[in-house]
Structure formats: C-alpha cells, structure tokens
PDB file of C-alpha atoms in Angstrom:
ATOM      1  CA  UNK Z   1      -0.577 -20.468   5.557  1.00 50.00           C
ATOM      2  CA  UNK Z   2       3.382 -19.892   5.811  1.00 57.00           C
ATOM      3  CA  UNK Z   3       4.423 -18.338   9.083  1.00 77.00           C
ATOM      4  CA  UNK Z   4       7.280 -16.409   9.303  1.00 90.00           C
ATOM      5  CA  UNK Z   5       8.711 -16.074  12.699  1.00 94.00           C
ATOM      6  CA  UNK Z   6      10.504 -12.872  13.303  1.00 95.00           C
ATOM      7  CA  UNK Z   7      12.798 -11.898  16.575  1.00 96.00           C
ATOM      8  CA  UNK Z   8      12.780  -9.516  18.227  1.00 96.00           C
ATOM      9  CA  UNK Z   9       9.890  -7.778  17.761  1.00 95.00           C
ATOM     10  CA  UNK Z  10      11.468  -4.661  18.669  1.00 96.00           C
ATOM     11  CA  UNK Z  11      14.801  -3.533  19.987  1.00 96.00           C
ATOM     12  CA  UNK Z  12      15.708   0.115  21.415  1.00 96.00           C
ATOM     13  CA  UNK Z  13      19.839   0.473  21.159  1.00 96.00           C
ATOM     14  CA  UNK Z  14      21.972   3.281  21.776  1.00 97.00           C
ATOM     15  CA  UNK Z  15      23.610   4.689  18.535  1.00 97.00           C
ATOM     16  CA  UNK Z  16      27.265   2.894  17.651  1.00 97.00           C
ATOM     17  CA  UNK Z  17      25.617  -0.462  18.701  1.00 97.00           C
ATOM     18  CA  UNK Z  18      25.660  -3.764  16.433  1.00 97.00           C
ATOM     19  CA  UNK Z  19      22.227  -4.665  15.930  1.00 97.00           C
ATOM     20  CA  UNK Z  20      21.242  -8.839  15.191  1.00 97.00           C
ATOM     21  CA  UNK Z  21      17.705 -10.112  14.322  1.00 98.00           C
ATOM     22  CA  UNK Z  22      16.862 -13.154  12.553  1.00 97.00           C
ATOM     23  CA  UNK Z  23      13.227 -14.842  10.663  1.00 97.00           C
ATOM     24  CA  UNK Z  24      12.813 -18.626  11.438  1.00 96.00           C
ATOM     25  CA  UNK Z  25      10.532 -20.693   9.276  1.00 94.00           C
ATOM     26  CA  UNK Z  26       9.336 -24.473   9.726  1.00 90.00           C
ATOM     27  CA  UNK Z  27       9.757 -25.422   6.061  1.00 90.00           C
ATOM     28  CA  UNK Z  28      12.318 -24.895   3.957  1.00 92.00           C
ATOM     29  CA  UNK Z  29      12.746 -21.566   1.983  1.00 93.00           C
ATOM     30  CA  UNK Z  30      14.157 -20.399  -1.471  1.00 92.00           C
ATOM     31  CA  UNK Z  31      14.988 -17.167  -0.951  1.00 93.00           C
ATOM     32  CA  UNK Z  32      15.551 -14.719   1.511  1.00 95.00           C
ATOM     33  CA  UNK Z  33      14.815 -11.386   1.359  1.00 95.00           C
ATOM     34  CA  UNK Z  34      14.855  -8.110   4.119  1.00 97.00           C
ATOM     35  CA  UNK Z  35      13.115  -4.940   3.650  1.00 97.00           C
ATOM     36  CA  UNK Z  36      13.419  -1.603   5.886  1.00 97.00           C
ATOM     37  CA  UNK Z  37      10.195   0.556   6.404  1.00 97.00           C
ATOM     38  CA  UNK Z  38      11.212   3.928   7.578  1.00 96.00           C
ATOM     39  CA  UNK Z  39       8.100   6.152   9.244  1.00 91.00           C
ATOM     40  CA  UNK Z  40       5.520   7.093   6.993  1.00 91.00           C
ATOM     41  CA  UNK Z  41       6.753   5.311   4.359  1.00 94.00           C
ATOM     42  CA  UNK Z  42       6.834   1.597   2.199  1.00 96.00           C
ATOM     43  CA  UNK Z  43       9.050  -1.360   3.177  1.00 97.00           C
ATOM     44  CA  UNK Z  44      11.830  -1.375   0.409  1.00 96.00           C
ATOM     45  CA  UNK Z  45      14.266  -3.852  -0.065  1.00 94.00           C
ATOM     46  CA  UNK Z  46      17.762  -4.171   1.443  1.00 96.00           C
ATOM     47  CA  UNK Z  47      19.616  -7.298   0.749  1.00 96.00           C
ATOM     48  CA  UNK Z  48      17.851 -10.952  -1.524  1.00 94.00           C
ATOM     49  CA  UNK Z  49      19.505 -14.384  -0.315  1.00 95.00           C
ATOM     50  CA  UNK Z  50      19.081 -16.908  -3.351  1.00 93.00           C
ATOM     51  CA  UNK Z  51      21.697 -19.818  -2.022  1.00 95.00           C
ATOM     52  CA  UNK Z  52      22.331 -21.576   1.875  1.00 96.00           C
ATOM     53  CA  UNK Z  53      24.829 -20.303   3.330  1.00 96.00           C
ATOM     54  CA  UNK Z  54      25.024 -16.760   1.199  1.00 96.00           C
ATOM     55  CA  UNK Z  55      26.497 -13.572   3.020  1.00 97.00           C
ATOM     56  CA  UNK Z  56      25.612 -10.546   1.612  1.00 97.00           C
ATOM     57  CA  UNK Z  57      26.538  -7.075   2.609  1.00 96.00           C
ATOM     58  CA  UNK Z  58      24.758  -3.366   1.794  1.00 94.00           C
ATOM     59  CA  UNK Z  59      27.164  -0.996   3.661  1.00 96.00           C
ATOM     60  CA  UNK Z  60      26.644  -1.595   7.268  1.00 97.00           C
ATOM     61  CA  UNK Z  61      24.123  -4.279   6.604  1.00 97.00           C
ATOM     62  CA  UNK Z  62      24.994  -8.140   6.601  1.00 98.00           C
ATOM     63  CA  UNK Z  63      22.363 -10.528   5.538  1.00 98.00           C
ATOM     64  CA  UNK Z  64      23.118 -14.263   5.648  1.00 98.00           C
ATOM     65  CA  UNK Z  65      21.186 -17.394   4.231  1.00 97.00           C
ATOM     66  CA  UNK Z  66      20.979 -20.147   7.162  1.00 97.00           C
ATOM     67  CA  UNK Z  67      22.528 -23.406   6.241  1.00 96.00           C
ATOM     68  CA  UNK Z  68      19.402 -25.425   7.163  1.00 95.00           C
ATOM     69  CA  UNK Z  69      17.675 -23.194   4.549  1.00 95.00           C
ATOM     70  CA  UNK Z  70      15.406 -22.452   7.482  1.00 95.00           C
ATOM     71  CA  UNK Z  71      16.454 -18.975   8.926  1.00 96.00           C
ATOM     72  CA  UNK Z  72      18.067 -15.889   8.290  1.00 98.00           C
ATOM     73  CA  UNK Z  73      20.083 -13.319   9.905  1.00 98.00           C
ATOM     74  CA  UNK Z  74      20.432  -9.997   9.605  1.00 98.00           C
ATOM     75  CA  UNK Z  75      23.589  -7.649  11.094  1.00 98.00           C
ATOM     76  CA  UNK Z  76      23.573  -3.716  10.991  1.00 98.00           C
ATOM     77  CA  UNK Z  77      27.055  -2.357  12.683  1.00 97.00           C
ATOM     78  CA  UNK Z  78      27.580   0.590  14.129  1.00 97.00           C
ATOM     79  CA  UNK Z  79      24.026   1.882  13.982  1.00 97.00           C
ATOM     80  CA  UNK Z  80      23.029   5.626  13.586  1.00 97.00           C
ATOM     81  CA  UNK Z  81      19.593   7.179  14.088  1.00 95.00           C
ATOM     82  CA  UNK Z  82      18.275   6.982  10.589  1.00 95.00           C
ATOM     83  CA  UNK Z  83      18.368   3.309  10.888  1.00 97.00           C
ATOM     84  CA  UNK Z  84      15.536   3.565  12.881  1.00 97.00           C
ATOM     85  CA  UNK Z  85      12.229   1.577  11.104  1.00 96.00           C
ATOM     86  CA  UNK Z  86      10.729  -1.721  10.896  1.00 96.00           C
ATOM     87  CA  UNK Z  87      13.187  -4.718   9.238  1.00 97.00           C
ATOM     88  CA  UNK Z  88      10.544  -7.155   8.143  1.00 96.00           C
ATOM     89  CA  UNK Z  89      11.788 -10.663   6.866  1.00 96.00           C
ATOM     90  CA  UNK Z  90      10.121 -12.166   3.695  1.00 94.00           C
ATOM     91  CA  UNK Z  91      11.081 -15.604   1.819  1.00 91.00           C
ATOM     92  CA  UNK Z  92       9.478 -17.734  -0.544  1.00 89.00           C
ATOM     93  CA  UNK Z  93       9.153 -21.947   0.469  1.00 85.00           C
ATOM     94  CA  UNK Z  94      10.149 -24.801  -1.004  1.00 82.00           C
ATOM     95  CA  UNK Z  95       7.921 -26.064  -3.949  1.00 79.00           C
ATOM     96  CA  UNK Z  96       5.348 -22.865  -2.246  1.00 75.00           C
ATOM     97  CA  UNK Z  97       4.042 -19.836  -4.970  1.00 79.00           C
ATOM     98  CA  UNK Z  98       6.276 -17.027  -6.050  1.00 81.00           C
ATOM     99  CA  UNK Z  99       4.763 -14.474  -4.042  1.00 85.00           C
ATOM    100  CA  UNK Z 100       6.402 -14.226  -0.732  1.00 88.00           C
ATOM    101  CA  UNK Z 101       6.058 -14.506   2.610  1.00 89.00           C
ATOM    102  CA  UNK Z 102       6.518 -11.936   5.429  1.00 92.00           C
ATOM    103  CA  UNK Z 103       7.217 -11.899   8.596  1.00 93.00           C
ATOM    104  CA  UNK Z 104       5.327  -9.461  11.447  1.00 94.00           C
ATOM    105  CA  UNK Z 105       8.698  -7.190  11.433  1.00 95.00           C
ATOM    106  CA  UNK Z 106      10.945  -6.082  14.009  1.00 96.00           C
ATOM    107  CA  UNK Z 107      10.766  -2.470  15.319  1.00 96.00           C
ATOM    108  CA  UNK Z 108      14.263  -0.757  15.611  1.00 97.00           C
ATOM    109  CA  UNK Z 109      14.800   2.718  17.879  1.00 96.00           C
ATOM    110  CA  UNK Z 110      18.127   4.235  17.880  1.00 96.00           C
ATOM    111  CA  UNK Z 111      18.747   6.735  21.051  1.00 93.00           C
ATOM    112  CA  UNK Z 112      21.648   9.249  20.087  1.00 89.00           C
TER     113      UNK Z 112
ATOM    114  CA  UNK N   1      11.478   7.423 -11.681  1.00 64.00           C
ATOM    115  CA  UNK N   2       8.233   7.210  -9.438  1.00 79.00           C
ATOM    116  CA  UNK N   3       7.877   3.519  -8.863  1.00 95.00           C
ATOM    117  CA  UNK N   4       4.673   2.909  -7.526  1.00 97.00           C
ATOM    118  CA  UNK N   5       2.321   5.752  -6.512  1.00 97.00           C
ATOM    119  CA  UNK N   6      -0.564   5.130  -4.558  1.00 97.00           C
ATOM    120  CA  UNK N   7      -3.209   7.726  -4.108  1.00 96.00           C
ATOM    121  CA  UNK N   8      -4.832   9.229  -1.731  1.00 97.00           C
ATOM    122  CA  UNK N   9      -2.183   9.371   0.976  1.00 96.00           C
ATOM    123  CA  UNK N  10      -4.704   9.871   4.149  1.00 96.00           C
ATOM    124  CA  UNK N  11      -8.478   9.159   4.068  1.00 96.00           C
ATOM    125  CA  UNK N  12     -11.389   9.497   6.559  1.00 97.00           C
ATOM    126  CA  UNK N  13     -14.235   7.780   5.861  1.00 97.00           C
ATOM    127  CA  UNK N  14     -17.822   7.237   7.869  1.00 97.00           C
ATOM    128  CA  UNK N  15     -18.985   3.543   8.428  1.00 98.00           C
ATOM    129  CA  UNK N  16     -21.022   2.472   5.523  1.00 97.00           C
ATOM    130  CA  UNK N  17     -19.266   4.774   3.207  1.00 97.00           C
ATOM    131  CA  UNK N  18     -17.129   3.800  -0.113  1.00 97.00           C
ATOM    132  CA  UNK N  19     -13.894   4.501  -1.574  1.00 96.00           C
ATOM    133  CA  UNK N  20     -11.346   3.644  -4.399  1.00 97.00           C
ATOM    134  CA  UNK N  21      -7.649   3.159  -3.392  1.00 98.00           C
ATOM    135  CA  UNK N  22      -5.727   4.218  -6.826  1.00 97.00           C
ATOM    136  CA  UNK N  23      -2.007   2.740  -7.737  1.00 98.00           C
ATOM    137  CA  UNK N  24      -0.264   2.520 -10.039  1.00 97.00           C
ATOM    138  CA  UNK N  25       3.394   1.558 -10.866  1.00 97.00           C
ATOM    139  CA  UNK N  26       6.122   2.456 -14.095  1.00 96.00           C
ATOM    140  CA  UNK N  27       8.125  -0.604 -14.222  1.00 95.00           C
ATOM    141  CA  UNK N  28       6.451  -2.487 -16.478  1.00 94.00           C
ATOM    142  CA  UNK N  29       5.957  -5.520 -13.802  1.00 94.00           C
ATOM    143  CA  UNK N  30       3.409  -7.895 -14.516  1.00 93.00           C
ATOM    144  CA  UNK N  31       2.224  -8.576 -10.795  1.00 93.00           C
ATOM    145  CA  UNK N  32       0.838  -5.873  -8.335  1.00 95.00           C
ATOM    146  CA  UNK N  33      -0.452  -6.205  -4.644  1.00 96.00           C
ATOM    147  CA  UNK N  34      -2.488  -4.616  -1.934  1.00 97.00           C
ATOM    148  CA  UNK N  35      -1.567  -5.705   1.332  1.00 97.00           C
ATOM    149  CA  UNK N  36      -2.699  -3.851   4.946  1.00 96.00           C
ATOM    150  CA  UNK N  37      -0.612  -3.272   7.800  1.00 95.00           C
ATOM    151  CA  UNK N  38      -1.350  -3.298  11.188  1.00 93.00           C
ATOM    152  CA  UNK N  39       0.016  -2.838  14.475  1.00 87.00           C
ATOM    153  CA  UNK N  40       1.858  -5.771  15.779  1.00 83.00           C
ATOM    154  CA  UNK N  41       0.338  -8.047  12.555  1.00 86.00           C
ATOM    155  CA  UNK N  42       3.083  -7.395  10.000  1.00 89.00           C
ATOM    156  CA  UNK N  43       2.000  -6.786   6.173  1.00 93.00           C
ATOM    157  CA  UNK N  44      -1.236  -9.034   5.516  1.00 93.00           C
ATOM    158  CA  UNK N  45      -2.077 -10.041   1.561  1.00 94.00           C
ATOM    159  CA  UNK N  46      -5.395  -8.326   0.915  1.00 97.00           C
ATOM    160  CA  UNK N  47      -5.668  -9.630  -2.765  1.00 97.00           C
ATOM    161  CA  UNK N  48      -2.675  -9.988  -5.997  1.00 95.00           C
ATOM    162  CA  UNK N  49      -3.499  -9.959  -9.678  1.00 95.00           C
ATOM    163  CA  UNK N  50      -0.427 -11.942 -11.177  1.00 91.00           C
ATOM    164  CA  UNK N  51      -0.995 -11.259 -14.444  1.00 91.00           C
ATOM    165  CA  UNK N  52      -3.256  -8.284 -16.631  1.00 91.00           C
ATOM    166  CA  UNK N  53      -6.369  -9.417 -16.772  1.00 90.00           C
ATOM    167  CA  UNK N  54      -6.458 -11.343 -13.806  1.00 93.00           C
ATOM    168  CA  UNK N  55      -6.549 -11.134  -9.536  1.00 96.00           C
ATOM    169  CA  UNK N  56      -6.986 -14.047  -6.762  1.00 94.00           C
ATOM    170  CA  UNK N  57      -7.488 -13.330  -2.973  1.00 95.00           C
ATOM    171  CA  UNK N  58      -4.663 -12.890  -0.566  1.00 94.00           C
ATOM    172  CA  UNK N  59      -5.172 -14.054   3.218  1.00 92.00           C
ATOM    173  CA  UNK N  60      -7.829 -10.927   4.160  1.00 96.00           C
ATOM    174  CA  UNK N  61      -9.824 -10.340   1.321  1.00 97.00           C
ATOM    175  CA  UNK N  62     -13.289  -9.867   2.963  1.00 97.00           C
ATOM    176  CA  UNK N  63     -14.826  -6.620   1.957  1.00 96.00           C
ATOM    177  CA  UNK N  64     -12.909  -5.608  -0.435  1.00 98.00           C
ATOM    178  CA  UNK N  65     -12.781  -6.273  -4.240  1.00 97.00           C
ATOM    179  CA  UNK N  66      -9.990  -4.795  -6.449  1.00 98.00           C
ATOM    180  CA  UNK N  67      -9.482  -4.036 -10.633  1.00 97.00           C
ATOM    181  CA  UNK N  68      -6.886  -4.417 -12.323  1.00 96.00           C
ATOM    182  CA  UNK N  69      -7.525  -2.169 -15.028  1.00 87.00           C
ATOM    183  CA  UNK N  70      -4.309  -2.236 -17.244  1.00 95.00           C
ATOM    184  CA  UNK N  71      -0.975  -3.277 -17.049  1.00 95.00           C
ATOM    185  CA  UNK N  72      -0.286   0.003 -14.776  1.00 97.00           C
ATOM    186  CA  UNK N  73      -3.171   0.169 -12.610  1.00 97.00           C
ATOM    187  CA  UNK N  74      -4.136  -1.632  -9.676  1.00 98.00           C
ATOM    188  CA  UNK N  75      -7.500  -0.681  -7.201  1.00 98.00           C
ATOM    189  CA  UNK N  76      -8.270  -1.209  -4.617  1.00 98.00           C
ATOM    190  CA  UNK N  77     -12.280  -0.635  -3.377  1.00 98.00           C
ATOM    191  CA  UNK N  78     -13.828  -0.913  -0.146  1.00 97.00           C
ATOM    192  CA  UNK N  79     -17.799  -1.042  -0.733  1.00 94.00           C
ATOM    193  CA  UNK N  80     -19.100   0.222   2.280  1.00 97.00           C
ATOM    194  CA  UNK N  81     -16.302   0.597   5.138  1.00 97.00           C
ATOM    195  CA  UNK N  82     -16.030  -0.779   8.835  1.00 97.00           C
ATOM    196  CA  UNK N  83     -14.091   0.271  11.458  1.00 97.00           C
ATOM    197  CA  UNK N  84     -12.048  -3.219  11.139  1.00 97.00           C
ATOM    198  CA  UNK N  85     -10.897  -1.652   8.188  1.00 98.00           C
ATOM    199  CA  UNK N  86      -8.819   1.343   9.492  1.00 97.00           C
ATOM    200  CA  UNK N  87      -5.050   0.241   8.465  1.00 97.00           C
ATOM    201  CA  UNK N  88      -2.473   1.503   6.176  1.00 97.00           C
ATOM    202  CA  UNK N  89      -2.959  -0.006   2.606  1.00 98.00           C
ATOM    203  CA  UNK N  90      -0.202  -0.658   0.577  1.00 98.00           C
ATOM    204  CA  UNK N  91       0.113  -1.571  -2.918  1.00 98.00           C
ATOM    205  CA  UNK N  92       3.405  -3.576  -4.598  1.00 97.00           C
ATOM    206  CA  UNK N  93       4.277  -4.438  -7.688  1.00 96.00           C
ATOM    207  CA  UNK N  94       6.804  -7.417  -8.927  1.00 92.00           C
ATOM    208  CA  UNK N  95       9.519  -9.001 -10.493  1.00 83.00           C
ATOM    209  CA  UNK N  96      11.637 -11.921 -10.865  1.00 73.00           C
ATOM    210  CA  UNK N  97      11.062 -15.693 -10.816  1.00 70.00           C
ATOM    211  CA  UNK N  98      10.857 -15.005  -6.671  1.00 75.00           C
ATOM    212  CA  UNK N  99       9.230 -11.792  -6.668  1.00 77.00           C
ATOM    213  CA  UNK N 100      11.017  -9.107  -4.888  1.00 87.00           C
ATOM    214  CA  UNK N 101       8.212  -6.566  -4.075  1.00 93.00           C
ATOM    215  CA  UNK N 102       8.438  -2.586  -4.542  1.00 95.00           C
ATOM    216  CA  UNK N 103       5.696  -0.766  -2.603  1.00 97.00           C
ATOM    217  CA  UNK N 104       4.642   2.492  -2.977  1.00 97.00           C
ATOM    218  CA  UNK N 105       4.300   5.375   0.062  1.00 96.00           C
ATOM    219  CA  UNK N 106       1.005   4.181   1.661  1.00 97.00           C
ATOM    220  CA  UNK N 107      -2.545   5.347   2.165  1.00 97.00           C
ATOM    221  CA  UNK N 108      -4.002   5.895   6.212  1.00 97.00           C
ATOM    222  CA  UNK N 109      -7.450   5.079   6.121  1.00 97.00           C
ATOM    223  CA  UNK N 110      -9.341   5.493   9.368  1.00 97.00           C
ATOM    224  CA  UNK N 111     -12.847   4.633   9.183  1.00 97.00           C
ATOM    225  CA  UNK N 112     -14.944   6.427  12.319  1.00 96.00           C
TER     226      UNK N 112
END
C-alpha cells in the first residue's frame, strides 16, 4: 500500500529550540494532515493542509503543504517540555480512498 | 464531550485466551477504526467499518474480527490471543470528505 516516509524518526532538543520534520510520499497527495500523541495517550490532530503550497499555523506550530503536492513540513518554535510526543504525518493520495495514510511518526524529547 | 472512549484501558491476557475491545464515540461520525501501534511501526489499520452496517479489513487484520453494532459502537475481538498480538489498540472515528481521524485514549494489551 501507500508509504508514508517520515524524518526523523526521533529528535532529542534542548528546550527554546526550533524543531523541523517533514513526511515524503511517492505519489501525489490531497491533503495533509499532523497529529501529536502525547504519552499514554491518542494521536490528535494539530494542523489539515487541503491546497499546495498552504501554510498553516496553531500557536508555535507551522504546517506547510509542499508545492510538488508530495511532502510536508512541519515547524514548532521555541519548544518547551510538554511538546514532547510522537508527530505522526497522515495524507490521503491522489484518486486513493478517503481514509488516510500515516506515517511511522517521529519521536520528539525536550531536555529543560 | 467524551469523544471516543475505548474500554478497557490495560489488559493481560494468556495465549489462547479471548477478549472484546469496547469503543465507542459521541459525534455522530459515520466511520470508526481500530488500528495497533507498535514500536518503531507507526499506527497499522487493523480493520474500518465506513458506514453502519458495514466493516472491510485494514492492512493487519489476521486474527481479529470486529462488530459494528450501531452507529456508536465499534469492537474489536481477538478469538484466542498470541503473543504477536501485544500492542496498543486504538480505535478512531471520522469525518469529512478526507477523513480527519479522532482516537480515543488507548487499550495495552500484553498477551503472556
């Protein structure tokens, strides 16, 4: 099936660091959408991408929609401890079914 | 507003042994999930009933079959457990064209 290719697979940052991480795909993609899983909890959803190019923002968070429709980025600023979790990336293909994709996630520590 | 509650939130089972995996969600989506997550593996589509009434398999569906009794409710059973099976189980519900998923608080099998 659709593969989802999500880097890095983890990161360990000191806190007040910017913090990147971006989903690749071979096909083209729809939508984009990230989710946050803290400990012991569900993934819930931060930021949907619907249109190329789109830049979206929830507080410190900054997702954009690649221009190839291909990959997507996603910023946190100035990170504190409770941003510590798992980002996963999840997207839905070109002419591909409405449920959507994931990727395998990318594990985020924060050291104070 | 509860979302999607999934009960029981931690099980131990013996090989061979059976279980339900209860959810159910408030929001009046028509679609609901069960997916498993596992270390390094990301969040793998166990089996999805898009509609009431009906359910298809995801990517891992072997040895497990699921109900989806009403609109609300959507189970999850595992007929006779193997240690492959030890994972964290979670269930989702739906919404939108491009579903954006909402996933309740998890359930920690371990099967010894």
């Amino acid at each position: 099936g659709q593969q989802l290719n999500q880097s890095p697979q983890s990161m360990f940052i000191q806190e007040g660091e910017d913090v990147s991480m971006n989903c690749t795909s071979s096909s083209i993609f729809n939508t984009w959408l990230w989710y946050k899983q803290d400990p012991g909890e569900g993934p819930v959803l931060l930021i949907a991408l619907y249109k190329a190019g789109e830049l979206t923002s929830n507080g410190r968070l900054t997702a954009q929609f690649g221009i190839t429709r291909k990959d997507s980025f996603l910023n946190i600023s100035a990170s504190i401890p409770s941003d510590v979790g798992i980002y996963f990336c999840a997207g839905h293909s070109s002419g591909g079914s409405y449920i959507p994709t994931f990727g395998r996630g990318t594990s985020l520590i924060v050291h104070p | 507003n509860a979302g999607v509650t999934q009960t029981p939130k931690f099980q131990v089972l013996k090989t061979g042994q059976s279980m339900t995996l209860q959810c159910a969600q408030d929001m009046n989506h028509n679609s609901m999930y069960w997916y498993r997550q596992d270390p390094g593996m990301g969040l793998r589509l166990i089996y999805y009933s898009a509609s009431e009434g009906t359910t298809d398999k995801g990517e891992v569906p072997n040895g497990y079959n699921v109900s989806r009794l009403n609109k609300r409710e959507f189970s999850l059973r595992l007929e006779s457990a193997a240690p492959s099976q030890t994972s964290v189980y979670f269930c989702a519900s739906g919404e939108g064209v491009y579903e954006k998923l909402f996933f309740g608080s998890g359930t920690q099998l371990s099967v010894l």
